Short mmCIF file of C-alpha atoms in Angstrom, two decimals:
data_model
loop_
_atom_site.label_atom_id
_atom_site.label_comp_id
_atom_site.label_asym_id
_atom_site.label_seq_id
_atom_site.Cartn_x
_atom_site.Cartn_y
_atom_site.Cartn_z
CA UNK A 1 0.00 0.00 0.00
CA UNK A 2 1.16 3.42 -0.98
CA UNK A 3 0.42 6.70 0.30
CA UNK A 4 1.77 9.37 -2.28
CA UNK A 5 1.82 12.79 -1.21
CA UNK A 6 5.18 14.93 -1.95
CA UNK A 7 7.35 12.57 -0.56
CA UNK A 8 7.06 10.35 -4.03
CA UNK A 9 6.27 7.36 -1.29
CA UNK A 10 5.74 7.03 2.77
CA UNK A 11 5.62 3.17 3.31
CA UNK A 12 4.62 -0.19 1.79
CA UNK A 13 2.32 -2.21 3.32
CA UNK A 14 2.36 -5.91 1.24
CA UNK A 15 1.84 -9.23 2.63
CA UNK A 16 4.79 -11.36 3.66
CA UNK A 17 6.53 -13.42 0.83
CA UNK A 18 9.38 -16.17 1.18
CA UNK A 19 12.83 -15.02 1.83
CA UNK A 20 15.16 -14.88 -0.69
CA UNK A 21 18.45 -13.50 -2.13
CA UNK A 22 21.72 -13.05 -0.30
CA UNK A 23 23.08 -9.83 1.71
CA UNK A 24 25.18 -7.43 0.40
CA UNK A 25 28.73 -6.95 0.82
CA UNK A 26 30.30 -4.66 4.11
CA UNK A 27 31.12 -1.22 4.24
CA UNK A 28 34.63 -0.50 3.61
CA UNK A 29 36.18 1.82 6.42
CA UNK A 30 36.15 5.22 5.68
CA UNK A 31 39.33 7.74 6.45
CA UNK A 32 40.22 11.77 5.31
CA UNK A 33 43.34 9.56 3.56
CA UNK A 34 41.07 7.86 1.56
CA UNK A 35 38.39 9.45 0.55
CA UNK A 36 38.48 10.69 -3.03
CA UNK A 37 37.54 10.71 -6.57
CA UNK A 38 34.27 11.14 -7.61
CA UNK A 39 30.96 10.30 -5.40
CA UNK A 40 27.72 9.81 -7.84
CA UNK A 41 23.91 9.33 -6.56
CA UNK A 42 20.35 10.06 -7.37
CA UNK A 43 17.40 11.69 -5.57
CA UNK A 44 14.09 13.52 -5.84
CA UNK A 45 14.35 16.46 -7.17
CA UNK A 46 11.85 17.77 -5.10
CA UNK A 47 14.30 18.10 -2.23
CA UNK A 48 17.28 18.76 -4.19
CA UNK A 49 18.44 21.88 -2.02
CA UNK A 50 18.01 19.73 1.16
CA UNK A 51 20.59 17.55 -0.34
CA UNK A 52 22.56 19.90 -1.88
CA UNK A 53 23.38 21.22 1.61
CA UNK A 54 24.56 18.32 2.80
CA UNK A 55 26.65 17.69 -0.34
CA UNK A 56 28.14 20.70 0.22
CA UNK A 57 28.86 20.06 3.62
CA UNK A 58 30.53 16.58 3.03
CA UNK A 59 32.84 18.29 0.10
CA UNK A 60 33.97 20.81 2.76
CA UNK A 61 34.83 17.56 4.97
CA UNK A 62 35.94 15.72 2.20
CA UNK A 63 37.76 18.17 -0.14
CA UNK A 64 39.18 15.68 -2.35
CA UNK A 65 35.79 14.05 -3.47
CA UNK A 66 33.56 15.83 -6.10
CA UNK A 67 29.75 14.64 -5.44
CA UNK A 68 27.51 14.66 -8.65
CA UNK A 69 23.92 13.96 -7.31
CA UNK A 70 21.21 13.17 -10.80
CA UNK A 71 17.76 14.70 -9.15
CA UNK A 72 14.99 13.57 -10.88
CA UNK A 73 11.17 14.03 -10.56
CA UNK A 74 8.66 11.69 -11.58
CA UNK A 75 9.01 7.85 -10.93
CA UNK A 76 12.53 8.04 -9.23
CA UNK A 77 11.87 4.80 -7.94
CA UNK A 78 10.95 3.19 -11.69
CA UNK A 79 14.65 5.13 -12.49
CA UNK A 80 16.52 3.33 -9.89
CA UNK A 81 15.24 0.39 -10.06
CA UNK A 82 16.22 0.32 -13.98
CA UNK A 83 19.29 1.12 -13.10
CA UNK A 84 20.02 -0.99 -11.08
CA UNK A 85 18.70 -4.12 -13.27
CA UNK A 86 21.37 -2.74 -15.83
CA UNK A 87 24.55 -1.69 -13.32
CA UNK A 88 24.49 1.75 -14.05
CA UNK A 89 23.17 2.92 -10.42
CA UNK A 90 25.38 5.25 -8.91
CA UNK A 91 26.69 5.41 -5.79
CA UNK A 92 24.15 6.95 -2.95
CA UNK A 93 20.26 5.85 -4.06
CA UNK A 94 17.30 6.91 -3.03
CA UNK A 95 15.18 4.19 -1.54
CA UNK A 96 11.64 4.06 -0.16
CA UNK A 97 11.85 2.05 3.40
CA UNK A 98 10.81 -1.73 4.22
CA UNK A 99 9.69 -4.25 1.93
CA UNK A 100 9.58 -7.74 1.63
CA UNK A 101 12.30 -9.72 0.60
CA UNK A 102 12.83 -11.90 -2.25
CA UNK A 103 12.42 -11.01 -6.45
CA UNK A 104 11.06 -7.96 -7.75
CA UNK A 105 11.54 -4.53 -8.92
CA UNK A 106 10.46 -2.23 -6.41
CA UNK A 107 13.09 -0.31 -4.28
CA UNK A 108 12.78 -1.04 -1.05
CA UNK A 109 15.30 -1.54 1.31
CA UNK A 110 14.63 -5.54 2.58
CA UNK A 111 14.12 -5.99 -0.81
CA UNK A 112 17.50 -4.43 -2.62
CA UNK A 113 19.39 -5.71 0.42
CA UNK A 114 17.86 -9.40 0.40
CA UNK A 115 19.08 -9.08 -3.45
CA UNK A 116 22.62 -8.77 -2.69
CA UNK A 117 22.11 -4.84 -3.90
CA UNK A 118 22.82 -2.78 -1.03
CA UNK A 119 25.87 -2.27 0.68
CA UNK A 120 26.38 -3.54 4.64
CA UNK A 121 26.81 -0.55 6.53
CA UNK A 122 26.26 -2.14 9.85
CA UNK A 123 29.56 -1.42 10.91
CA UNK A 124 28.87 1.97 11.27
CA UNK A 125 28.46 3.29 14.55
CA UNK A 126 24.78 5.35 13.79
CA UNK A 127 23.22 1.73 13.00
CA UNK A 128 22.92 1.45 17.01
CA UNK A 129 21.48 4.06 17.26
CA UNK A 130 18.39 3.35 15.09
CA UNK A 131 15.37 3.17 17.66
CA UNK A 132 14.12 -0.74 17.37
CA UNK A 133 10.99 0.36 16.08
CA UNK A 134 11.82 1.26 12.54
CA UNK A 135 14.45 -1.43 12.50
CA UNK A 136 12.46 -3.27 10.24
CA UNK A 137 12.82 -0.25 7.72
CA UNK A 138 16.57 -0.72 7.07
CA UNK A 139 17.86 -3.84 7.86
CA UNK A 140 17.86 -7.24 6.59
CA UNK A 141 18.69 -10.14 8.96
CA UNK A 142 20.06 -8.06 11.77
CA UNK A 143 22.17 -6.00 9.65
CA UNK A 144 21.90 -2.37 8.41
CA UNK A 145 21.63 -1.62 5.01
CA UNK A 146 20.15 2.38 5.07
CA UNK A 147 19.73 5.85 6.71
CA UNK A 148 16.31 5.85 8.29
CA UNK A 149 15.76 9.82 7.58
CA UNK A 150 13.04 11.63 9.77
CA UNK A 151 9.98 10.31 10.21
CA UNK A 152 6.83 12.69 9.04
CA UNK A 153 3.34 12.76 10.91
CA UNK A 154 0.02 11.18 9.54
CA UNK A 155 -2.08 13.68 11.93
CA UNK A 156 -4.16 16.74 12.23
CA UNK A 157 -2.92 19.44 10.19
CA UNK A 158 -4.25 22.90 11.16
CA UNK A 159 -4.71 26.55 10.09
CA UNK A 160 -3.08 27.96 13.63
CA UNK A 161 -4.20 31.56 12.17
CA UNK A 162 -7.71 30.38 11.61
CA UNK A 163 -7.92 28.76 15.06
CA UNK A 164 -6.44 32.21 16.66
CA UNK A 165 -9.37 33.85 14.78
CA UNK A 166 -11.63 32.12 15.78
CA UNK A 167 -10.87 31.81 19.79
CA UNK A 168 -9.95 28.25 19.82
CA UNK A 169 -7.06 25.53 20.14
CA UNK A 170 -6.09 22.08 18.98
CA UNK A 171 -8.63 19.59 20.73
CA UNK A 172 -6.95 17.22 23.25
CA UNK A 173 -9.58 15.09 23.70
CA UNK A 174 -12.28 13.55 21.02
CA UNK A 175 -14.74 15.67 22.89
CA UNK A 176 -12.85 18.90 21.66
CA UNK A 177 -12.97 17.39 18.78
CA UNK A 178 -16.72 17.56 18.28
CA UNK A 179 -16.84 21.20 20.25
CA UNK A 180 -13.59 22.06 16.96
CA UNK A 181 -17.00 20.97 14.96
CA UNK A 182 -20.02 22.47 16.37
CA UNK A 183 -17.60 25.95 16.59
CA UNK A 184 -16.48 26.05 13.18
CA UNK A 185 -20.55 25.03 11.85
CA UNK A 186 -20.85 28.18 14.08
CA UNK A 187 -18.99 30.74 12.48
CA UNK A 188 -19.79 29.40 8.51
CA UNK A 189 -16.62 26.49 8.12
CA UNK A 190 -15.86 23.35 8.84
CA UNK A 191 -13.46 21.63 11.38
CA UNK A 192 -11.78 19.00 8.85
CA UNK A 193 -11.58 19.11 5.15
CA UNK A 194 -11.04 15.18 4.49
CA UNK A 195 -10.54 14.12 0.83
CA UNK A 196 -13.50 11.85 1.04
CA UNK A 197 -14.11 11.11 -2.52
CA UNK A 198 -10.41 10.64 -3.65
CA UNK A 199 -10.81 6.18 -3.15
CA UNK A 200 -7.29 5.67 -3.01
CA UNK A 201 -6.21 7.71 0.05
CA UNK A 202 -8.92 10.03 1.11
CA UNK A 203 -10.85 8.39 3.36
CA UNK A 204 -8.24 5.98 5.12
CA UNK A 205 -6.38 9.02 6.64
CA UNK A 206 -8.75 9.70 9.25
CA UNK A 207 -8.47 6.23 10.66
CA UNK A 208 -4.95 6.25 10.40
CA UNK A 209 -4.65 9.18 12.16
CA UNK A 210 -6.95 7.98 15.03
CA UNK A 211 -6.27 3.61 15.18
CA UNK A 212 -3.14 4.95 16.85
CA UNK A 213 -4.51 5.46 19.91
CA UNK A 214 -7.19 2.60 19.72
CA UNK A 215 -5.18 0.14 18.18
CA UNK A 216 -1.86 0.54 17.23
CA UNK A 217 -0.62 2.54 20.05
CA UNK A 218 -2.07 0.46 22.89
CA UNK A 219 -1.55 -3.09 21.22
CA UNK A 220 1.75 -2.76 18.53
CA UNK A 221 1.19 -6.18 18.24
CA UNK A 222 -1.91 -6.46 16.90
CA UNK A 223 -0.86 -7.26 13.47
CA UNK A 224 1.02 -10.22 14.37
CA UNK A 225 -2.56 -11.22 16.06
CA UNK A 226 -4.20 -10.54 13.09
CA UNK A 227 -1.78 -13.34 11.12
CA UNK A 228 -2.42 -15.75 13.89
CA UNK A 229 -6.17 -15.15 14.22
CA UNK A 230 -6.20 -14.11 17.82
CA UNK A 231 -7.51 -11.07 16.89
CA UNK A 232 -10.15 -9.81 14.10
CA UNK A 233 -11.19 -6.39 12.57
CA UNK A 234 -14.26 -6.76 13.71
CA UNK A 235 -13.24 -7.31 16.98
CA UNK A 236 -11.35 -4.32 17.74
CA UNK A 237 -11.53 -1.09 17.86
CA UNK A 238 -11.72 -0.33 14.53
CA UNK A 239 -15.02 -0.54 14.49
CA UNK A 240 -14.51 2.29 17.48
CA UNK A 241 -13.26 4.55 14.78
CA UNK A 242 -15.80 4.00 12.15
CA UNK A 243 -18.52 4.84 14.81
CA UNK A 244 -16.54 7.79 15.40
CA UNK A 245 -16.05 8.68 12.12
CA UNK A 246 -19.53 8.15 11.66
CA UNK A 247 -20.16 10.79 14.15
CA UNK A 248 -18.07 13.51 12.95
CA UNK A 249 -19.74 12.95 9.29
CA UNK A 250 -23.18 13.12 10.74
CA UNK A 251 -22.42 16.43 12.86
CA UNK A 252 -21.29 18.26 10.04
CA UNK A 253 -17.30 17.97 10.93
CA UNK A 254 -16.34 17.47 7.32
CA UNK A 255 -18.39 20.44 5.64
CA UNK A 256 -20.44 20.18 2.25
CA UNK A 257 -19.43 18.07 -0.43
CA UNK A 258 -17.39 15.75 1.46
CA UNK A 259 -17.75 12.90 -0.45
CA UNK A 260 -16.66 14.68 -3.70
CA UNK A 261 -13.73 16.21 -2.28
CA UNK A 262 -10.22 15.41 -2.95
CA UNK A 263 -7.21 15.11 -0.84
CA UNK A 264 -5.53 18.36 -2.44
CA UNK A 265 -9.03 20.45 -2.63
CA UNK A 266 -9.34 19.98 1.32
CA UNK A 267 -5.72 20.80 1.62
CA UNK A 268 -6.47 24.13 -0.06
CA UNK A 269 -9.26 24.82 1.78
CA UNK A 270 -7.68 24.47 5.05
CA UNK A 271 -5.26 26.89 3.74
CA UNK A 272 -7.77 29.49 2.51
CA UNK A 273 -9.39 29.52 5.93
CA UNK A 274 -12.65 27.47 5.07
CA UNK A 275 -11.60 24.72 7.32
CA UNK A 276 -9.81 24.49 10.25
CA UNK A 277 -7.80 21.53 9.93
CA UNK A 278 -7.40 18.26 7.94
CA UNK A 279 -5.69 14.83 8.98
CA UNK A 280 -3.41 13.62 6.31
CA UNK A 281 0.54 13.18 6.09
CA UNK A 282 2.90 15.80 7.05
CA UNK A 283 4.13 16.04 3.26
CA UNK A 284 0.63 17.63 2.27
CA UNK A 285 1.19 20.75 4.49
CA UNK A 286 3.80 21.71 1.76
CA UNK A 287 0.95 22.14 -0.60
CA UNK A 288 -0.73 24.43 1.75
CA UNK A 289 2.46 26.09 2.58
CA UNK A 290 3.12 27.14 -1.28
CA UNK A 291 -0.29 27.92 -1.05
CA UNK A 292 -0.67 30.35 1.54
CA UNK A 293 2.70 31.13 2.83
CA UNK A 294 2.22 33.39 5.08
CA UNK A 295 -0.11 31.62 7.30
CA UNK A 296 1.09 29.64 10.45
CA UNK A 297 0.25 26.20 10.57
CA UNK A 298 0.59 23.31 13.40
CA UNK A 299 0.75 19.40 13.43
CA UNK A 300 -1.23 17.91 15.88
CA UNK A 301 -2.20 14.14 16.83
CA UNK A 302 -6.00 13.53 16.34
CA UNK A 303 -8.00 12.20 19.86
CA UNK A 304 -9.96 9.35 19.42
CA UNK A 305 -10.71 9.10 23.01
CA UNK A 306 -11.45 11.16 26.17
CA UNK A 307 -9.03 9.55 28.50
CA UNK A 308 -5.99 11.45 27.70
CA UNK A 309 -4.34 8.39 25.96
CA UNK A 310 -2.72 10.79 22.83
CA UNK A 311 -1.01 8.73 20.00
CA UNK A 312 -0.33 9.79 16.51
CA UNK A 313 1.20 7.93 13.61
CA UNK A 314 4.32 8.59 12.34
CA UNK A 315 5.93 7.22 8.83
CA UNK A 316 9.12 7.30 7.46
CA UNK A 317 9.51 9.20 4.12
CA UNK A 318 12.45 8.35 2.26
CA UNK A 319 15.67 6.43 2.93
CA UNK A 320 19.08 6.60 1.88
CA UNK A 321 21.71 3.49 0.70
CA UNK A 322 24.46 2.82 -0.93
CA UNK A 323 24.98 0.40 -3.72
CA UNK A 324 26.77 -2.74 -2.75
CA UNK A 325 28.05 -1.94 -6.49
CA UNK A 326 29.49 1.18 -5.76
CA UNK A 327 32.39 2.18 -8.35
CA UNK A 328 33.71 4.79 -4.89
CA UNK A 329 32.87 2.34 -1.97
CA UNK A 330 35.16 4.23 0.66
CA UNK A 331 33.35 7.70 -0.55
CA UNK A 332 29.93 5.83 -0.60
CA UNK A 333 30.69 4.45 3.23
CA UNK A 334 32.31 8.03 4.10
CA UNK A 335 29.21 9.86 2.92
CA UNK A 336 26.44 7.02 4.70
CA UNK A 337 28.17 7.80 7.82
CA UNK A 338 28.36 11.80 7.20
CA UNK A 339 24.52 11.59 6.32
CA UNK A 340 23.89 10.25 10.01
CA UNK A 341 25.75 13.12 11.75
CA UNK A 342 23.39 15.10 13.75
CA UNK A 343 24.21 18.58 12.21
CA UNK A 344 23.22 16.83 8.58
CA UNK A 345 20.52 14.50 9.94
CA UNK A 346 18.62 18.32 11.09
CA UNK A 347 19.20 19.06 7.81
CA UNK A 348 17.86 16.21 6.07
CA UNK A 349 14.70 16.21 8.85
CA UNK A 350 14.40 20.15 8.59
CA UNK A 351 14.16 19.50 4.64
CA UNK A 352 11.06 17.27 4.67
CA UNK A 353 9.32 19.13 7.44
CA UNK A 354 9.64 15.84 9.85
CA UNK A 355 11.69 14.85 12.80
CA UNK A 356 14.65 12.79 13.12
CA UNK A 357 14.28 8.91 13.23
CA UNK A 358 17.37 8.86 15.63
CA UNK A 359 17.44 10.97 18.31
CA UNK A 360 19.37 13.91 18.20
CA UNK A 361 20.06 15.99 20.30
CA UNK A 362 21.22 18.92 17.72
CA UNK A 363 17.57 19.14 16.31
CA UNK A 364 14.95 21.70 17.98
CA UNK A 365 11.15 20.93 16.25
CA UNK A 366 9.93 23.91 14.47
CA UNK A 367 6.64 25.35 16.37
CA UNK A 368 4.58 23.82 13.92
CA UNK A 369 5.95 20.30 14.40
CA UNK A 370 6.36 20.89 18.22
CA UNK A 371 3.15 18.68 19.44
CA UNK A 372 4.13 15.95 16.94
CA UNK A 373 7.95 16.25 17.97
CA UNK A 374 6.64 15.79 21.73
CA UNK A 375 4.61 12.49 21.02
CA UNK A 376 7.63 11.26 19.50
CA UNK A 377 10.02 12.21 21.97
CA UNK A 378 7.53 10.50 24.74
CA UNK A 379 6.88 7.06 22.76
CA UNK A 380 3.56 7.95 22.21
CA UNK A 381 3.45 6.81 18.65
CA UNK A 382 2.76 4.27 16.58
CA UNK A 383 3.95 3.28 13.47
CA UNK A 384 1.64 3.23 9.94
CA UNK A 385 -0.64 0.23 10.33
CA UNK A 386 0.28 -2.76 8.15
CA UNK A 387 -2.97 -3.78 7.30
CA UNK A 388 -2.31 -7.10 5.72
CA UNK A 389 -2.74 -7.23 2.18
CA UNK A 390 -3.26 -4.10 -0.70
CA UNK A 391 -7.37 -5.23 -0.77
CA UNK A 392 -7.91 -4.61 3.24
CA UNK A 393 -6.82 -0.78 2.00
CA UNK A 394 -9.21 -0.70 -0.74
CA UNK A 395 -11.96 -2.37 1.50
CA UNK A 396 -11.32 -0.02 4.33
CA UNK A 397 -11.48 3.30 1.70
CA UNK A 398 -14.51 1.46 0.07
CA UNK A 399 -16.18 0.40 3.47
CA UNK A 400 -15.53 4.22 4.59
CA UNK A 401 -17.37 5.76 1.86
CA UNK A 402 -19.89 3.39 1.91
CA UNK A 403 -20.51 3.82 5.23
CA UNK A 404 -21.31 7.44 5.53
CA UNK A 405 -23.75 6.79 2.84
CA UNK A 406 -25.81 4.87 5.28
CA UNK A 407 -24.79 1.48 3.07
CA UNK A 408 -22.74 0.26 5.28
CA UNK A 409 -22.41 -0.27 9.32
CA UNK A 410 -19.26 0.19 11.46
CA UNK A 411 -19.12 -3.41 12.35
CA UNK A 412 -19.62 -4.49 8.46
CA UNK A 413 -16.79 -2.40 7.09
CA UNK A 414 -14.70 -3.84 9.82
CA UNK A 415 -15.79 -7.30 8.30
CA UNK A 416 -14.98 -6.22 4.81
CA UNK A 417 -11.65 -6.00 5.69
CA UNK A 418 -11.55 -8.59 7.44
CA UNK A 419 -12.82 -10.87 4.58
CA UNK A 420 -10.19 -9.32 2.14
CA UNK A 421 -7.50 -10.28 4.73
CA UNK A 422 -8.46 -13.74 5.30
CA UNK A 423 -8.52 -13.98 1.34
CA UNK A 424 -5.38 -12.78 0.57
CA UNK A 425 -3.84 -14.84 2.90
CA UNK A 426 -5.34 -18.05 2.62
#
């Protein structure tokens, strides 16, 4: 499963295939004696002056190496991965986080580095560092094979100015949530403009946003549960959230037109001051932010709950590796390890509006990330759900829409997906 937004890709959520392929070969040691020559990579051009920065930086470390970065928009990934099938990748890729491993073409990092693509960097001392949470995200059989980068918030993304207007603050509690409602019906907006008619993504973001307190948060393990059948959709409090979401559609929360509204039309309208706020990934505040530049926004987790119990979900955006092929190996190594300095890891974090994945203590959150920065800091996070299987997504944004149509029932979306999850997995 894919959520595009900016970022190119956040995370892939497939079902678990056999294991495959072999790992890739170790890091050479890197020293100012012997690093030199020419250093060679690829990366979205989209955040080509965050990387440029740091390119800079390691040539002012590294004066004998000249780094020549390709940045490239479109299907990076499709780029890469063609390269890669042909040896002409350069040095430093680009690669989107997790996977499975095994064949295929995608770019992930279990699945390059179960390929033999990806060079071992686990000698390096940042690998330790990685919190054991997003392990999964760069290594392969215990061993590191990729920078994590920052990690970005699926959450509530709000119009601070708007709220200031208007008198009121982030809700803490699900209960402020409906009051966020009731106030904006009050003074001609809406509290969150969801993307309800985009299938793909729209309406899967505001359970995202809010399973992390009634699911994932609570229980991490409940995907594990799911594969051993000790635990059901149904069963859980899923169906919590689709009576909740239920709610919030019947009182209005998600303004006229709802279900006909796109992820990047309520992203507009939140910054134009229709809406106060809209739960999606951190990437889409960009949008707004080229939108309406001079208006202050803030990223906030979404309550599900009265009880204080805050979580929010955090993803990783993109990752960084080097290719086990490398025609500079030492520079490669050199510049994996120079990536995961805290000064450039800032950089890197500051770039894609997120927070670092390892803790630093060089990085200060930006007021609008500070909430999201604190939930992080405390543990009070959960990761993107792995749902199972691509058709549980497309039952739960299905189910969703179908459900505030009044075709559907909390409890028989929750079924849905659980059907398409025993099915793919028979």
């Amino acid at each position: 499963m894919k959520i595009r937004y900016g970022l190119g890709v956040a995370t892939v959520l497939v079902a678990t295939i056999a294991l495959a392929g072999c790992s890739g070969s170790p890091a050479p040691a890197a020293s100012d004696g012997s690093v030199s020559g020419t250093l060679t990579g690829v990366f979205d051009v989209n955040f080509k002056d965050t990387m440029e920065e740091i390119v800079a930086n390691f040539e002012k470390k590294y004066p004998d190496v000249k780094v020549e970065f390709n940045y490239q928009g479109g299907d990076v990934g499709g780029l890469i991965s063609t390269q890669l099938q042909a040896n002409t990748a350069p040095d430093i890729l680009l690669t989107f986080p997790g996977g499975d491993a095994g064949s295929g073409a995608n770019v992930n990092v279990v699945t390059l580095a179960s390929q033999g693509k990806l060079m071992d960097l686990s000698d390096q001392a940042w690998t330790n560092e990685v919190p054991e949470i997003w392990q999964s995200e760069v290594a392969y059989k215990d061993k590191t094979y990729a920078y994590p980068g920052a990690a970005q918030p699926l959450a509530a993304i709000y119009n601070q100015d708007a709220l200031d207007d208007a008198g009121l603050t982030v809700p803490e509690t699900l209960s402020d949530v409906y009051e966020l409602c009731e106030a904006a019906a009050a003074d001609g907006m809406y509290a969150y403009a969801q993307g309800l008619g985009e299938t793909l993504a729209g309406p899967q973001m505001l359970s995202f946003g809010q399973t992390a307190s009634l699911v994932y948060g609570p229980d991490p393990d409940f995907k594990s549960k799911l594969d051993d059948g000790s635990a059901t959709y149904q069963d859980s409090a899923w169906v919590d959230q689709f009576e909740i979401y239920q709610k919030m559609f019947d009182e209005g929360c998600f303004g006229e037109g709802a279900l006909g509204r796109d992820r990047k039309q309520g992203g507009d309208a939140v910054a134009a001051g229709k809406a106060f706020g809209i739960v999606d990934v951190g990437a889409a505040k960009s949008a707004m932010v080229a939108t309406s530049p001079d208006t202050q926004y803030v990223v906030a987790g979404i309550p599900a709950s009265d009880d204080g119990d805050l979580y929010v979900t955090a993803l990783p955006g993109y990752t960084v590796a080097a290719n086990a092929a490398a025609k500079n190996p030492t520079a490669a190594a050199a510049f994996m390890e120079f990536l995961a300095e805290p000064a450039q890891s800032v950089i890197y974090a500051n770039g894609f509006s997120s927070v670092p994945i390892i803790p630093n203590d060089e990085y200060t959150a930006p007021a609008d990330l500070e909430p999201f920065a604190a939930l992080l800091a405390s543990g009070q996070y959960a990761k993107l759900p792995n749902l199972g299987a691509p058709e549980v997504q497309v039952a739960l944004n299905e189910g969703v829409q179908s459900l505030l149509l009044g075709d559907d029932t909390p409890e028989s979306v929750a079924e849905k997906m659980q059907d398409a999850f025993d099915a793919a997995n028979k």
